[in-house]
């Protein structure tokens, strides 16, 4: 028997799934969930801002199990890209938050300022009796920021270091991997597939499937940035 014949057959990796959980039909709440056969990684974790119906979305539970995430990658320190992190930790996230050094330092300032403003707003609302809630509470406070920032943030010099850190991050002990039942799609979204200019991405009813070319980065993702991302609401 030849050596080639003795090699066990390897399963072909499936496409990674990119879910747009924010910044759709609005410009705030930037949150993207990358799911592959190996891990789930969140890219940005932002607050919804603006009208009351948008701000109320910050109080909803995330559309995924936060404890299943291997890591969060923060692209920059704007509140609509990092402002939901304290709530994510409250919902059970225990992995690293990866960013550049300047982003990590600015995010700490932004998150503490956000907590302070929300605490002041809740206090003002309670003093005037404007809320139906008794008492009105802030979305998060200084203690939540302390819990989210100190043990979780991990600053890195460049993208390659972040990729190496993602490879080294241990998976949650009960990580189930992507399940077809979790891949909820907007039934009102487009029914026809959409492929990017490199032929590697397919959009199906509001979800974007990222096909995996080689060489692979962490969790089946490429090191290079993917091409343009279409807004499912506009397709």
Coordinates of C-alpha atoms in Angstrom, one line a residue:
X1 CA 0.0 0.0 0.0
X2 CA 1.4 3.4 -1.0
X3 CA 2.0 6.1 1.6
X4 CA -0.6 8.3 -0.1
X5 CA -3.2 5.6 0.3
X6 CA -2.5 5.2 4.0
X7 CA -3.2 8.9 4.7
X8 CA -6.6 9.4 6.3
X9 CA -9.0 11.5 4.3
X10 CA -9.4 15.0 5.7
X11 CA -12.7 16.8 5.7
X12 CA -12.9 19.9 3.6
X13 CA -13.3 23.0 5.8
X14 CA -16.6 24.8 5.4
X15 CA -17.0 28.5 4.8
X16 CA -16.7 30.9 7.7
X17 CA -19.8 32.9 8.5
X18 CA -19.9 36.6 9.1
X19 CA -22.9 37.9 10.9
X20 CA -23.7 41.6 11.0
X21 CA -25.1 42.3 14.4
X22 CA -24.9 46.1 14.3
X23 CA -24.3 49.1 12.0
X24 CA -27.0 47.8 9.6
X25 CA -29.6 50.4 8.6
X26 CA -27.8 52.7 11.1
X27 CA -24.2 53.8 11.6
X28 CA -23.7 52.8 15.3
X29 CA -23.5 49.6 17.2
X30 CA -20.7 48.1 15.0
X31 CA -20.5 44.4 15.9
X32 CA -19.5 41.6 13.6
X33 CA -19.5 37.9 14.6
X34 CA -17.0 35.6 12.7
X35 CA -17.9 31.9 13.0
X36 CA -15.8 29.0 11.7
X37 CA -15.4 25.3 12.4
X38 CA -12.9 26.3 15.0
X39 CA -14.0 29.4 16.9
X40 CA -16.2 32.4 17.2
X41 CA -14.6 35.8 17.3
X42 CA -16.3 39.2 17.7
X43 CA -14.9 42.1 15.7
X44 CA -15.9 45.3 17.5
X45 CA -18.5 45.5 20.2
X46 CA -20.2 48.9 19.9
X47 CA -23.0 50.8 21.5
X48 CA -26.1 51.9 19.6
X49 CA -26.5 55.6 19.7
X50 CA -29.0 58.2 18.6
X51 CA -32.8 57.7 18.7
X52 CA -34.5 56.0 21.7
X53 CA -35.4 52.9 19.7
X54 CA -31.7 52.4 18.8
X55 CA -30.5 53.0 22.4
X56 CA -33.0 50.5 23.7
X57 CA -31.2 47.8 21.6
X58 CA -28.3 48.2 24.1
X59 CA -30.5 46.6 26.8
X60 CA -31.3 43.5 24.7
X61 CA -29.3 40.3 25.2
X62 CA -26.8 39.8 22.4
X63 CA -27.9 37.4 19.6
X64 CA -25.2 34.9 20.6
X65 CA -23.8 33.2 23.7
X66 CA -21.1 35.6 24.9
X67 CA -19.4 32.7 26.8
X68 CA -18.7 30.9 23.5
X69 CA -16.5 33.7 22.1
X70 CA -12.8 32.9 21.9
X71 CA -11.9 36.6 21.7
X72 CA -13.0 40.2 20.8
X73 CA -10.9 42.3 18.4
X74 CA -11.4 46.0 18.7
X75 CA -10.5 48.0 15.6
X76 CA -10.6 51.5 17.3
X77 CA -11.8 53.2 20.4
X78 CA -15.0 55.0 19.2
X79 CA -17.9 54.3 21.5
X80 CA -19.9 52.8 18.7
X81 CA -17.1 50.2 18.3
X82 CA -16.2 49.4 21.9
X83 CA -18.9 50.8 24.1
X84 CA -20.8 47.5 24.6
X85 CA -17.8 45.7 26.1
X86 CA -18.8 46.0 29.8
X87 CA -22.2 44.6 29.0
X88 CA -20.6 41.7 27.0
X89 CA -18.6 40.8 30.1
X90 CA -21.7 40.9 32.2
X91 CA -23.3 38.5 29.8
X92 CA -20.6 36.0 30.3
X93 CA -17.7 36.8 28.0
X94 CA -14.4 35.7 29.6
X95 CA -11.9 35.8 26.8
X96 CA -9.2 38.4 25.8
X97 CA -10.1 41.8 24.2
X98 CA -7.4 42.4 21.5
X99 CA -6.4 45.7 20.1
X100 CA -3.4 48.0 19.4
X101 CA -1.8 49.7 22.4
X102 CA -3.2 53.2 21.6
X103 CA -6.7 51.8 21.1
X104 CA -6.5 50.0 24.5
X105 CA -5.5 53.2 26.3
X106 CA -8.1 55.3 24.6
X107 CA -10.8 52.7 25.1
X108 CA -10.3 52.7 28.9
X109 CA -10.9 56.5 28.9
X110 CA -13.9 56.2 26.6
X111 CA -15.5 53.4 28.6
X112 CA -15.0 55.2 31.9
X113 CA -16.4 58.4 30.5
X114 CA -19.4 56.5 29.1
X115 CA -20.1 54.9 32.4
X116 CA -19.9 58.2 34.2
X117 CA -22.4 59.8 31.8
X118 CA -24.8 56.9 32.1
X119 CA -24.7 57.0 35.9
X120 CA -25.3 60.8 35.9
X121 CA -28.2 60.4 33.4
X122 CA -29.8 57.7 35.6
X123 CA -29.4 59.8 38.7
X124 CA -30.9 62.9 36.9
X125 CA -33.8 60.8 35.6
X126 CA -34.6 59.4 39.1
X127 CA -34.5 62.9 40.6
X128 CA -37.1 64.1 38.1
X129 CA -39.2 61.0 38.0
X130 CA -39.0 60.7 34.2
X131 CA -38.7 56.9 34.0
X132 CA -41.2 54.2 34.5
X133 CA -38.5 52.2 36.1
X134 CA -38.0 52.6 39.8
X135 CA -35.2 53.2 40.0
X136 CA -33.8 53.9 36.6
X137 CA -30.4 52.2 36.2
X138 CA -27.4 52.9 34.0
X139 CA -26.5 50.5 31.2
X140 CA -23.3 49.9 33.1
X141 CA -21.2 51.7 35.8
X142 CA -17.6 52.2 36.9
X143 CA -17.4 48.8 38.4
X144 CA -18.5 47.1 35.2
X145 CA -15.8 49.0 33.3
X146 CA -13.2 47.9 35.8
X147 CA -14.2 44.3 35.4
X148 CA -14.2 44.5 31.6
X149 CA -11.0 46.6 31.2
X150 CA -8.4 45.3 33.7
X151 CA -8.5 41.5 33.2
X152 CA -9.5 41.3 29.6
X153 CA -7.7 44.0 27.5
X154 CA -4.6 42.8 25.7
X155 CA -2.6 45.5 23.7
X156 CA -0.5 44.5 20.7
X157 CA 1.8 46.4 18.4
X158 CA 0.4 45.3 15.1
X159 CA -2.0 43.0 13.3
X160 CA 0.4 40.0 13.2
X161 CA 0.7 40.1 17.0
X162 CA -3.1 40.1 17.3
X163 CA -3.3 37.1 14.9
X164 CA -0.7 35.2 16.9
X165 CA -2.6 36.0 20.1
X166 CA -5.8 34.7 18.5
X167 CA -4.1 31.4 17.7
X168 CA -2.8 31.1 21.3
X169 CA -6.1 32.0 22.9
X170 CA -7.7 28.8 24.5
X171 CA -11.2 28.0 23.3
X172 CA -14.1 28.1 25.8
X173 CA -14.4 24.6 27.4
X174 CA -17.9 24.1 26.0
X175 CA -17.4 25.7 22.5
X176 CA -19.9 23.9 20.3
X177 CA -18.7 25.4 17.0
X178 CA -21.0 26.9 14.4
X179 CA -24.4 25.2 14.3
X180 CA -26.7 25.5 11.4
X181 CA -29.6 26.4 13.8
X182 CA -27.6 29.5 15.0
X183 CA -27.2 30.9 11.5
X184 CA -30.3 33.0 11.6
X185 CA -30.9 35.0 8.5
X186 CA -33.3 37.9 7.8
X187 CA -36.2 36.3 5.8
X188 CA -36.8 39.7 4.2
X189 CA -33.2 39.9 2.9
X190 CA -32.0 39.0 -0.5
X191 CA -32.5 35.4 -1.7
X192 CA -29.9 35.3 -4.4
X193 CA -26.2 34.8 -3.5
X194 CA -23.8 37.7 -3.8
X195 CA -20.2 37.1 -4.6
X196 CA -17.4 39.7 -4.1
X197 CA -14.9 40.6 -6.8
X198 CA -12.6 37.7 -5.7
X199 CA -15.4 35.2 -5.9
X200 CA -14.9 34.1 -2.3
X201 CA -17.8 35.6 -0.4
X202 CA -21.5 34.8 -0.7
X203 CA -24.3 36.7 0.9
X204 CA -27.5 34.8 1.7
X205 CA -30.5 36.5 3.2
X206 CA -28.6 38.9 5.3
X207 CA -25.7 36.6 6.3
X208 CA -22.3 36.8 4.5
X209 CA -20.4 33.6 4.0
X210 CA -16.7 34.0 3.8
X211 CA -15.1 31.3 1.7
X212 CA -11.7 30.2 2.9
X213 CA -8.8 30.5 0.5
X214 CA -5.3 29.7 1.5
X215 CA -3.2 30.6 3.3
X216 CA -5.4 30.5 6.3
X217 CA -5.2 32.9 9.2
X218 CA -6.5 32.1 12.7
X219 CA -9.7 30.1 12.8
X220 CA -9.8 29.8 9.0
X221 CA -9.6 33.6 8.3
X222 CA -7.1 35.3 6.0
X223 CA -4.5 37.7 7.3
X224 CA -5.4 40.2 4.6
X225 CA -8.6 42.3 5.0
X226 CA -11.6 40.9 3.1
X227 CA -12.9 43.0 0.2
X228 CA -15.9 45.3 0.4
X229 CA -18.8 44.2 2.6
X230 CA -22.3 44.9 1.3
X231 CA -25.1 46.1 3.6
X232 CA -27.7 43.4 3.4
X233 CA -30.5 46.0 3.9
X234 CA -29.4 47.7 0.7
X235 CA -29.0 44.6 -1.5

